[in-house]
Every structure is written in structure tokens, then in C-alpha cells.
mmCIF file of C-alpha atoms and ligand atoms in Angstrom:
data_model
loop_
_atom_site.group_PDB
_atom_site.id
_atom_site.type_symbol
_atom_site.label_atom_id
_atom_site.label_comp_id
_atom_site.label_asym_id
_atom_site.label_seq_id
_atom_site.Cartn_x
_atom_site.Cartn_y
_atom_site.Cartn_z
ATOM 1 C CA MET A 707 98.401 67.885 85.182
ATOM 2 C CA GLY A 708 95.292 67.487 87.333
ATOM 3 C CA VAL A 709 96.955 67.426 90.745
ATOM 4 C CA GLU A 710 99.058 70.655 89.912
ATOM 5 C CA TRP A 711 95.633 72.369 89.412
ATOM 6 C CA LEU A 712 94.587 70.892 92.700
ATOM 7 C CA LEU A 713 97.344 72.255 94.272
ATOM 8 C CA VAL A 714 96.680 75.778 92.930
ATOM 9 C CA CYS A 715 92.903 75.455 93.832
ATOM 10 C CA HIS A 716 93.954 74.739 97.405
ATOM 11 C CA GLY A 717 96.280 77.620 97.502
ATOM 12 C CA LEU A 718 93.497 79.947 96.253
ATOM 13 C CA VAL A 719 90.922 78.627 98.522
ATOM 14 C CA THR A 720 93.286 78.763 101.532
ATOM 15 C CA ALA A 721 94.412 82.435 100.749
ATOM 16 C CA LEU A 722 90.607 83.459 100.523
ATOM 17 C CA VAL A 723 89.811 81.957 103.847
ATOM 18 C CA ILE A 724 92.855 83.507 105.353
ATOM 19 C CA VAL A 725 92.159 87.060 103.969
ATOM 20 C CA SER A 726 88.594 86.837 104.818
ATOM 21 C CA PHE A 727 89.027 85.736 108.240
ATOM 22 C CA LEU A 728 91.766 88.140 108.996
ATOM 23 C CA CYS A 729 90.626 91.456 106.817
ATOM 24 C CA GLY A 730 86.876 90.671 106.317
ATOM 25 C CA ARG A 731 86.071 93.754 108.512
ATOM 26 C CA TRP A 732 88.374 96.256 106.486
ATOM 27 C CA PRO A 733 86.245 99.017 104.868
ATOM 28 C CA ILE A 734 87.431 97.875 101.513
ATOM 29 C CA PHE A 735 85.713 94.691 101.652
ATOM 30 C CA GLU A 736 82.606 96.237 102.865
ATOM 31 C CA GLY A 737 79.372 94.717 101.178
ATOM 32 C CA THR A 738 81.773 92.152 99.294
ATOM 33 C CA PHE A 739 81.820 88.303 99.569
ATOM 34 C CA ILE A 740 84.984 88.661 101.514
ATOM 35 C CA GLN A 741 82.951 90.313 104.340
ATOM 36 C CA ARG A 742 80.320 87.682 104.084
ATOM 37 C CA ILE A 743 82.791 84.821 104.441
ATOM 38 C CA HIS A 744 84.384 86.724 107.580
ATOM 39 C CA HIS A 745 80.895 86.661 109.120
ATOM 40 C CA PHE A 746 80.183 83.259 108.583
ATOM 41 C CA LEU A 747 83.830 82.155 109.887
ATOM 42 C CA THR A 748 83.575 84.551 112.889
ATOM 43 C CA PHE A 749 79.638 84.380 113.751
ATOM 44 C CA GLY A 750 77.661 82.206 111.610
ATOM 45 C CA ALA A 751 79.715 78.932 111.714
ATOM 46 C CA TYR A 752 80.207 79.220 115.400
ATOM 47 C CA ASP A 753 76.390 79.892 115.784
ATOM 48 C CA TYR A 754 75.632 76.656 113.810
ATOM 49 C CA PHE A 755 78.345 74.734 115.739
ATOM 50 C CA LEU A 756 76.666 75.784 119.094
ATOM 51 C CA ARG A 757 73.192 74.683 117.831
ATOM 52 C CA PHE A 758 74.291 71.393 116.495
ATOM 53 C CA VAL A 759 76.264 70.615 119.821
ATOM 54 C CA GLY A 760 73.042 71.705 121.616
ATOM 55 C CA ALA A 761 70.691 69.436 119.616
ATOM 56 C CA VAL A 762 73.251 66.493 119.423
ATOM 57 C CA PHE A 763 74.719 66.416 122.930
ATOM 58 C CA GLY A 764 72.518 68.541 125.128
ATOM 59 C CA SER A 765 72.731 72.024 126.826
ATOM 60 C CA LYS A 766 75.523 70.622 129.196
ATOM 61 C CA CYS A 767 77.889 70.397 126.294
ATOM 62 C CA THR A 768 76.972 73.903 124.890
ATOM 63 C CA ASP A 769 77.788 75.166 128.270
ATOM 64 C CA ALA A 770 81.018 73.561 128.057
ATOM 65 C CA VAL A 771 81.683 74.880 124.729
ATOM 66 C CA LEU A 772 80.784 78.307 126.028
ATOM 67 C CA SER A 773 83.182 78.079 129.131
ATOM 68 C CA LEU A 774 85.935 76.852 126.601
ATOM 69 C CA GLU A 775 85.294 80.047 124.590
ATOM 70 C CA TYR A 776 85.216 82.278 127.765
ATOM 71 C CA TYR A 777 88.549 80.619 128.486
ATOM 72 C CA CYS A 778 90.138 81.191 125.244
ATOM 73 C CA CYS A 779 88.660 84.505 124.111
ATOM 74 C CA ASP A 780 88.282 86.745 127.490
ATOM 75 C CA ARG A 781 90.754 85.331 129.673
ATOM 76 C CA PRO A 782 94.557 85.672 129.570
ATOM 77 C CA ASN A 783 95.816 82.322 127.783
ATOM 78 C CA PRO A 784 98.828 81.351 125.815
ATOM 79 C CA LEU A 785 96.931 79.563 123.109
ATOM 80 C CA LEU A 786 97.679 81.978 120.316
ATOM 81 C CA GLN A 787 101.064 82.245 121.504
ATOM 82 C CA ILE A 788 101.539 78.504 121.292
ATOM 83 C CA ILE A 789 99.936 78.736 117.720
ATOM 84 C CA TYR A 790 102.451 81.488 116.672
ATOM 85 C CA THR A 791 105.531 79.359 117.851
ATOM 86 C CA VAL A 792 104.272 76.306 116.288
ATOM 87 C CA ILE A 793 103.823 78.229 112.809
ATOM 88 C CA ILE A 794 107.123 79.770 112.881
ATOM 89 C CA GLY A 795 108.845 76.588 114.030
ATOM 90 C CA VAL A 796 107.029 74.200 111.354
ATOM 91 C CA THR A 797 107.440 77.026 108.499
ATOM 92 C CA TYR A 798 111.289 77.101 109.107
ATOM 93 C CA TYR A 799 111.692 73.580 109.588
ATOM 94 C CA PHE A 800 110.093 73.098 106.028
ATOM 95 C CA ILE A 801 112.155 75.725 104.550
ATOM 96 C CA VAL A 802 115.283 74.116 106.106
ATOM 97 C CA LYS A 803 114.356 70.645 105.053
ATOM 98 C CA SER A 804 113.168 71.746 101.334
ATOM 99 C CA CYS A 805 115.599 74.642 100.484
ATOM 100 C CA PHE A 806 118.896 74.098 102.367
ATOM 101 C CA ALA A 807 120.116 71.238 100.250
ATOM 102 C CA TYR A 808 120.224 73.741 97.189
ATOM 103 C CA ILE A 809 121.918 76.582 99.334
ATOM 104 C CA PRO A 810 124.340 77.668 98.025
ATOM 105 C CA GLY A 811 123.058 77.678 94.762
ATOM 106 C CA TYR A 812 123.166 79.415 91.607
ATOM 107 C CA TYR A 813 121.913 82.636 93.088
ATOM 108 C CA LEU A 814 122.167 82.377 96.770
ATOM 109 C CA SER A 815 125.434 82.117 98.654
ATOM 110 C CA GLY A 816 125.844 79.895 101.708
ATOM 111 C CA ILE A 817 125.514 83.013 104.137
ATOM 112 C CA HIS A 818 121.727 82.552 103.789
ATOM 113 C CA ARG A 819 121.641 79.396 105.887
ATOM 114 C CA TYR A 820 122.795 81.599 108.907
ATOM 115 C CA THR A 821 120.943 84.936 108.081
ATOM 116 C CA SER A 822 117.866 82.748 107.749
ATOM 117 C CA PHE A 823 118.292 81.527 111.054
ATOM 118 C CA LEU A 824 119.168 84.770 112.543
ATOM 119 C CA ALA A 825 116.133 86.511 110.809
ATOM 120 C CA VAL A 826 113.801 83.621 112.638
ATOM 121 C CA ALA A 827 115.758 84.220 116.039
ATOM 122 C CA VAL A 828 115.384 88.287 115.806
ATOM 123 C CA GLY A 829 111.658 87.480 115.213
ATOM 124 C CA ILE A 830 111.091 85.224 118.062
ATOM 125 C CA LEU A 831 112.759 87.707 120.311
ATOM 126 C CA LEU A 832 110.787 90.681 119.253
ATOM 127 C CA PHE A 833 107.915 88.434 119.980
ATOM 128 C CA LEU A 834 108.981 87.673 123.406
ATOM 129 C CA LEU A 835 109.669 91.316 124.106
ATOM 130 C CA THR A 836 106.243 92.334 123.133
ATOM 131 C CA SER A 837 104.589 89.472 124.810
ATOM 132 C CA PHE A 838 106.224 90.016 128.186
ATOM 133 C CA SER A 839 107.000 93.499 128.594
ATOM 134 C CA ASP A 840 104.792 95.800 130.669
ATOM 135 C CA PRO A 841 102.359 97.692 128.241
ATOM 136 C CA GLY A 842 102.204 100.656 130.912
ATOM 137 C CA THR A 843 99.901 99.242 133.651
ATOM 138 C CA VAL A 844 98.278 102.067 135.715
ATOM 139 C CA SER A 845 98.542 101.562 139.397
ATOM 140 C CA THR A 846 98.305 103.467 142.474
ATOM 141 C CA GLU A 847 101.934 103.996 142.797
ATOM 142 C CA ASN A 848 102.251 105.512 138.975
ATOM 143 C CA VAL A 849 98.686 107.033 138.370
ATOM 144 C CA SER A 850 99.760 110.614 139.277
ATOM 145 C CA GLN A 851 102.779 110.398 136.642
ATOM 146 C CA TYR A 852 100.235 109.100 133.902
ATOM 147 C CA LEU A 853 97.622 111.832 135.013
ATOM 148 C CA SER A 854 100.080 114.487 134.225
ATOM 149 C CA ALA A 855 101.583 112.925 131.031
ATOM 150 C CA TYR A 856 98.080 112.409 129.669
ATOM 151 C CA PRO A 857 95.908 115.450 130.941
ATOM 152 C CA TYR A 858 91.943 115.402 130.413
ATOM 153 C CA ASP A 859 90.822 117.377 127.419
ATOM 154 C CA ASN A 860 87.426 117.450 128.225
ATOM 155 C CA ILE A 861 86.155 116.581 124.829
ATOM 156 C CA ILE A 862 86.674 112.704 124.602
ATOM 157 C CA TYR A 863 88.260 112.274 127.914
ATOM 158 C CA ALA A 864 86.885 113.751 131.044
ATOM 159 C CA GLU A 865 87.899 112.989 134.773
ATOM 160 C CA LYS A 866 86.940 109.407 135.541
ATOM 161 C CA GLU A 867 87.543 106.742 137.739
ATOM 162 C CA CYS A 868 87.935 102.996 136.743
ATOM 163 C CA THR A 869 85.199 101.451 138.434
ATOM 164 C CA THR A 870 87.340 97.902 138.735
ATOM 165 C CA CYS A 871 90.749 99.227 139.612
ATOM 166 C CA LYS A 872 89.333 102.156 141.875
ATOM 167 C CA ILE A 873 91.996 104.601 140.619
ATOM 168 C CA PRO A 874 91.582 107.650 138.454
ATOM 169 C CA LYS A 875 91.694 106.679 134.627
ATOM 170 C CA PRO A 876 94.398 108.738 132.932
ATOM 171 C CA ALA A 877 93.273 110.144 129.469
ATOM 172 C CA ARG A 878 93.695 107.783 126.592
ATOM 173 C CA SER A 879 93.867 104.791 129.174
ATOM 174 C CA LYS A 880 91.554 101.805 129.071
ATOM 175 C CA HIS A 881 90.852 99.078 131.371
ATOM 176 C CA CYS A 882 91.397 95.540 129.812
ATOM 177 C CA SER A 883 88.833 93.290 130.848
ATOM 178 C CA ILE A 884 90.851 90.342 129.702
ATOM 179 C CA CYS A 885 94.069 91.033 131.812
ATOM 180 C CA ASN A 886 92.133 93.058 134.299
ATOM 181 C CA ARG A 887 94.109 96.238 134.672
ATOM 182 C CA CYS A 888 94.079 99.771 133.387
ATOM 183 C CA VAL A 889 96.831 100.520 130.599
ATOM 184 C CA ALA A 890 98.042 103.682 129.559
ATOM 185 C CA ARG A 891 97.690 104.998 125.984
ATOM 186 C CA PHE A 892 95.740 101.729 125.461
ATOM 187 C CA ASP A 893 95.740 100.579 121.602
ATOM 188 C CA HIS A 894 94.312 97.072 121.826
ATOM 189 C CA HIS A 895 94.482 93.526 123.530
ATOM 190 C CA CYS A 896 96.433 91.356 121.291
ATOM 191 C CA GLY A 897 95.560 87.764 121.629
ATOM 192 C CA TRP A 898 98.797 86.564 119.587
ATOM 193 C CA MET A 899 101.055 88.362 122.260
ATOM 194 C CA ASN A 900 98.742 87.364 125.141
ATOM 195 C CA ASN A 901 99.497 90.965 126.356
ATOM 196 C CA CYS A 902 97.750 94.453 125.812
ATOM 197 C CA ILE A 903 99.573 96.704 123.383
ATOM 198 C CA GLY A 904 99.957 100.080 125.123
ATOM 199 C CA GLU A 905 102.172 103.094 125.824
ATOM 200 C CA LYS A 906 105.218 101.048 126.725
ATOM 201 C CA ASN A 907 105.312 98.156 124.254
ATOM 202 C CA THR A 908 103.898 99.781 121.314
ATOM 203 C CA ARG A 909 107.366 100.272 119.852
ATOM 204 C CA TYR A 910 108.221 96.506 120.283
ATOM 205 C CA PHE A 911 104.833 95.628 118.384
ATOM 206 C CA MET A 912 105.392 97.743 115.512
ATOM 207 C CA ALA A 913 108.882 96.412 115.497
ATOM 208 C CA PHE A 914 107.491 92.943 115.449
ATOM 209 C CA LEU A 915 105.110 93.687 112.639
ATOM 210 C CA LEU A 916 107.722 95.215 110.519
ATOM 211 C CA TRP A 917 110.449 92.458 111.193
ATOM 212 C CA HIS A 918 107.933 89.702 110.331
ATOM 213 C CA PHE A 919 106.775 91.490 107.212
ATOM 214 C CA LEU A 920 110.472 91.712 106.036
ATOM 215 C CA MET A 921 111.371 88.323 107.069
ATOM 216 C CA CYS A 922 108.421 86.986 104.981
ATOM 217 C CA LEU A 923 109.349 88.967 102.054
ATOM 218 C CA TYR A 924 112.994 87.721 102.563
ATOM 219 C CA GLY A 925 111.850 84.064 102.519
ATOM 220 C CA THR A 926 109.568 84.613 99.577
ATOM 221 C CA ILE A 927 112.585 86.020 97.410
ATOM 222 C CA ALA A 928 114.901 83.658 98.750
ATOM 223 C CA ILE A 929 112.793 80.479 97.915
ATOM 224 C CA GLY A 930 112.039 82.193 94.444
ATOM 225 C CA LEU A 931 115.737 82.512 94.029
ATOM 226 C CA VAL A 932 116.473 78.652 95.026
ATOM 227 C CA LEU A 933 113.833 77.632 92.439
ATOM 228 C CA ALA A 934 115.270 80.069 89.837
ATOM 229 C CA GLY A 935 118.795 78.513 90.682
ATOM 230 C CA ARG A 936 117.412 75.101 90.198
ATOM 231 C CA LEU A 937 115.960 76.141 86.882
ATOM 232 C CA LYS A 938 119.311 77.429 85.874
ATOM 233 C CA GLU A 939 121.608 74.382 87.079
ATOM 234 C CA LEU A 940 119.100 71.643 85.663
ATOM 235 C CA LYS A 941 119.015 73.779 82.181
ATOM 236 C CA VAL A 942 115.307 73.399 82.319
ATOM 237 C CA ILE A 943 114.632 76.159 79.976
ATOM 238 C CA ASP A 944 117.099 74.768 77.375
ATOM 239 C CA ILE A 945 115.727 71.122 77.613
ATOM 240 C CA LEU A 946 112.053 72.510 77.415
ATOM 241 C CA THR A 947 113.095 74.576 74.284
ATOM 242 C CA VAL A 948 114.167 71.591 72.608
ATOM 243 C CA TYR A 949 111.281 69.194 73.859
ATOM 244 C CA TYR A 950 108.630 71.482 72.817
ATOM 245 C CA GLY A 951 110.418 73.046 69.971
ATOM 246 C CA ILE A 952 109.238 76.502 71.034
ATOM 247 C CA GLU A 953 111.474 79.649 70.748
ATOM 248 C CA ASN A 954 113.821 80.257 73.687
ATOM 249 C CA SER A 955 111.421 82.838 74.870
ATOM 250 C CA PHE A 956 110.482 82.856 78.566
ATOM 251 C CA MET A 957 107.009 84.074 78.076
ATOM 252 C CA ASP A 958 106.195 80.993 75.609
ATOM 253 C CA LEU A 959 107.714 78.564 78.018
ATOM 254 C CA ALA A 960 106.380 80.050 81.027
ATOM 255 C CA PRO A 961 103.393 77.800 81.362
ATOM 256 C CA ASN A 962 105.485 74.568 81.022
ATOM 257 C CA VAL A 963 108.028 76.107 83.458
ATOM 258 C CA VAL A 964 105.361 76.702 86.058
ATOM 259 C CA GLN A 965 104.045 73.093 85.576
ATOM 260 C CA TRP A 966 107.710 71.622 85.881
ATOM 261 C CA LEU A 967 108.104 73.837 89.170
ATOM 262 C CA LEU A 968 104.703 72.745 90.525
ATOM 263 C CA GLY A 969 105.429 68.868 89.813
ATOM 264 C CA SER A 970 109.196 68.982 91.053
ATOM 265 C CA TYR A 971 109.076 71.602 93.825
ATOM 266 C CA ASN A 972 105.503 71.810 95.199
ATOM 267 C CA THR A 973 106.657 72.105 98.938
ATOM 268 C CA GLN A 974 108.793 75.287 97.842
ATOM 269 C CA ILE A 975 106.029 76.775 95.924
ATOM 270 C CA LEU A 976 103.481 76.177 98.803
ATOM 271 C CA LEU A 977 105.827 77.877 101.401
ATOM 272 C CA MET A 978 106.444 80.659 98.834
ATOM 273 C CA VAL A 979 102.875 81.379 98.313
ATOM 274 C CA PHE A 980 102.233 81.074 102.005
ATOM 275 C CA LEU A 981 105.052 83.602 102.795
ATOM 276 C CA ALA A 982 103.936 85.981 100.198
ATOM 277 C CA ILE A 983 100.293 86.010 101.734
ATOM 278 C CA VAL A 984 101.523 86.599 105.109
ATOM 279 C CA ALA A 985 103.863 89.234 104.000
ATOM 280 C CA MET A 986 101.030 91.120 102.225
ATOM 281 C CA LEU A 987 98.779 90.848 105.448
ATOM 282 C CA LEU A 988 101.532 91.961 107.816
ATOM 283 C CA ALA A 989 102.336 94.940 105.414
ATOM 284 C CA GLY A 990 98.982 95.968 105.729
ATOM 285 C CA PHE A 991 98.675 95.701 109.274
ATOM 286 C CA PHE A 992 101.763 97.481 109.672
ATOM 287 C CA GLY A 993 100.959 100.167 107.261
ATOM 288 C CA TYR A 994 97.779 100.715 109.410
ATOM 289 C CA HIS A 995 99.403 100.940 112.765
ATOM 290 C CA ALA A 996 102.216 103.049 111.177
ATOM 291 C CA LYS A 997 99.397 105.499 110.056
ATOM 292 C CA LEU A 998 97.878 105.555 113.526
ATOM 293 C CA CYS A 999 101.356 106.158 115.108
ATOM 294 C CA LEU A 1000 102.287 108.922 112.707
ATOM 295 C CA SER A 1001 98.849 110.733 113.680
ATOM 296 C CA ASN A 1002 99.229 109.951 117.146
ATOM 297 C CA THR A 1003 96.046 107.877 117.512
ATOM 298 C CA THR A 1004 95.441 104.427 118.911
ATOM 299 C CA THR A 1005 93.079 101.566 117.588
ATOM 300 C CA ASN A 1006 90.974 101.938 120.739
ATOM 301 C CA GLU A 1007 90.459 105.813 119.942
ATOM 302 C CA VAL A 1008 89.613 104.937 116.224
ATOM 303 C CA SER A 1009 86.866 102.233 117.477
ATOM 304 C CA MET A 1010 85.648 104.944 119.696
ATOM 305 C CA TRP A 1011 85.346 107.293 117.017
ATOM 306 C CA ILE A 1012 83.717 104.993 114.626
ATOM 307 C CA THR A 1013 81.185 104.403 117.339
ATOM 308 C CA ASP A 1014 80.547 108.120 117.791
ATOM 309 C CA LEU A 1015 80.324 108.422 114.117
ATOM 310 C CA GLN A 1016 77.625 105.525 114.114
ATOM 311 C CA VAL A 1017 75.771 107.452 116.948
ATOM 312 C CA ALA A 1018 75.913 110.789 115.073
ATOM 313 C CA ARG A 1019 74.923 109.035 111.860
ATOM 314 C CA LEU A 1020 71.814 107.201 113.718
ATOM 315 C CA TYR A 1021 71.176 110.683 115.282
ATOM 316 C CA GLY A 1022 70.977 112.217 111.908
ATOM 317 C CA LEU A 1023 68.885 109.564 110.495
ATOM 318 C CA ALA A 1024 66.268 109.928 113.367
ATOM 319 C CA LYS A 1025 66.122 113.704 112.803
ATOM 320 C CA LYS A 1026 65.465 113.012 109.257
ATOM 321 C CA VAL A 1027 62.643 110.507 109.999
ATOM 322 C CA LYS A 1028 60.955 112.938 112.505
ATOM 323 C CA ARG A 1029 61.180 115.834 109.763
ATOM 324 C CA SER A 1030 59.484 113.500 107.143
ATOM 325 C CA LYS A 1031 56.960 112.406 109.504
ATOM 326 C CA GLY A 1032 56.381 116.152 110.468
ATOM 327 C CA GLN A 1033 55.926 116.679 106.683
ATOM 328 C CA CYS A 1034 53.485 114.243 106.517
HETATM 329 ZN ZN1 ZN B 351 91.119 99.454 135.506
HETATM 330 ZN ZN1 ZN B 352 95.012 93.207 127.766
#
């Protein structure tokens, strides 16, 4: 029993860390402990680590860590692309190793051995397509086309030149400091793709998110059906009913069934929990981007507006302070 609870706690803590790290800045978590964990994971822990390195190994080591950080976060690099490949490869390997022995099973036909492979292959294809496609690089040759496609509104976007590329900056474009190029209808620089997401590859990016969400959902349901099939095939409910002498009602037997599953199929359960968490995160991320696409907005513009809003709020606050001082 102790091991099972340890496993459950491990799963919950992992889920909390993943959710805090990826979604801690979402407005719904503002002021909650999830936001604080996110802050610790993204700033606090790193700051303590730098101080620790400086105190123990000296400033040369701190510089080395900082230059490594510069390479990993501020320069194009395939680090996250490799991590994505490892995650998808290792997860699929464990699914094959732990579940394929039970496919075909009571609820799943043999075709799922092939459809699961096809799902992963399409996922990787969409990943490659988003990673290596042109996001809409603005160059001297195509800048006039982009200027006419995205005219200035003189409210948010006024006529401007990119100081680095030395070419006019079409409205809604942005210079990506990591890739060192101007990108039309810039959304964001995606570390996982090692590429900008812009005018030309947003559709692949959206397809990537939707496909991976569906894939994780498919995995969660399929593993669930494998386990349900094992329960049925091994007549676990019947055995437990006789063993515990409880009425054959699923609700009464549920704790015993869960305990039996955690003891006998913990790899499959961990995979299922992992896929379910990733599916939820992807659903949130896809939903957010779909909302932006439907309102013809980009992540970059939202962050610009948030900054404007903050400036406006501060301005309002300053006026209030002035007024109250005047009253005094
Ligand atoms: Zn530029
Ligand atoms: Zn970029």
C-alpha cells in the first residue's frame, strides 16, 4: 500500500511542477501558490544557483553558466527540439513495451498497433514542418509585398525601419532577436521548434498543437481501455467480489480495483497520467491560440497591449497620486 501512495504523491508533485512551470503566468493563477512556484522555478531557483556557483567556484564559473544560458535561451539552438524528440520517442517506446502485449485485447483491436505508430509519425512530421518552414522572413526582395499586405494603421503601427535589418518594418512584423531577422505577422519565437512562428507557419503550429492534443487524448483513452480489458480478461472484479465479499458494485470495489491496478500496471498508469496532463496543457495552449487566430491577433500583439495597459494603469495611478497630493 505504501509504495502505491508514494507513486500517487510522485505523480501529483510532478503534475504540480509541470503545471506551475508551464502555466504559472496565466491570469487565472495570479496570486496563487502556482504563480509563486513558477516564479521560483523560472527566476528564484536560478538566482540561488548562480549565487551558489559564484560562492563555491568563483566568478569564472558564473560567467560560464551565464554564457551557457545565453547560448541556450538567446541563440538559435536545437536543445528543446532534441528534448521533444526524446520525450516522444521514450514515451512511445514505453507504450509499446508496456501495452502492445495486450493489443489486441478485450476492448482494443489489433489495428491500434498501427494507428498509434501513424499518429506519432504524423506528429513528428508536423513538428518538422513547423520547425523547418519559413515563418515569413521579411527581406529586401519581398518587403514591398509585405508592406502592401500589412499597411500601417498609424495607431499601433507607424512607419518604421528595422534598425538591425535596415529595411522598412511592415505592420504586425517584429525583429526576432534570437533568429536575427524580421518576421511578418510575428507571433512568438518558439524554443521547442527553434523557429519563429509567423505569417507562413502559424497554420502548421496550430495543426501541431491540435494533433498532439488529440494524440495524447488517444493515448490516455487507449491505455485506459487496455487496463479495462485486463480487468475484464482476468475477471478481477469477480475475484475481488468473492475475496472481499462486497456486493458486485463498482463503486464499492473501486478502491480495491485502483490498488490492484497501481500494483500490477504502474507503468501504464504513470503513462496515462502523464498523457492526460500533457493533453490538458495542450488543450489550453491550443484554445488560447485558436482564440487569438479567430480574433486575428498574435501573441506578440497581446503582450504589447498588456504593456500598454500596464502603462495606462501606472499613468492613471500617477494622476491619482498627484490629485491626492494636491488635495493635501
Ligand atoms: Zn529586423
Ligand atoms: Zn525567432
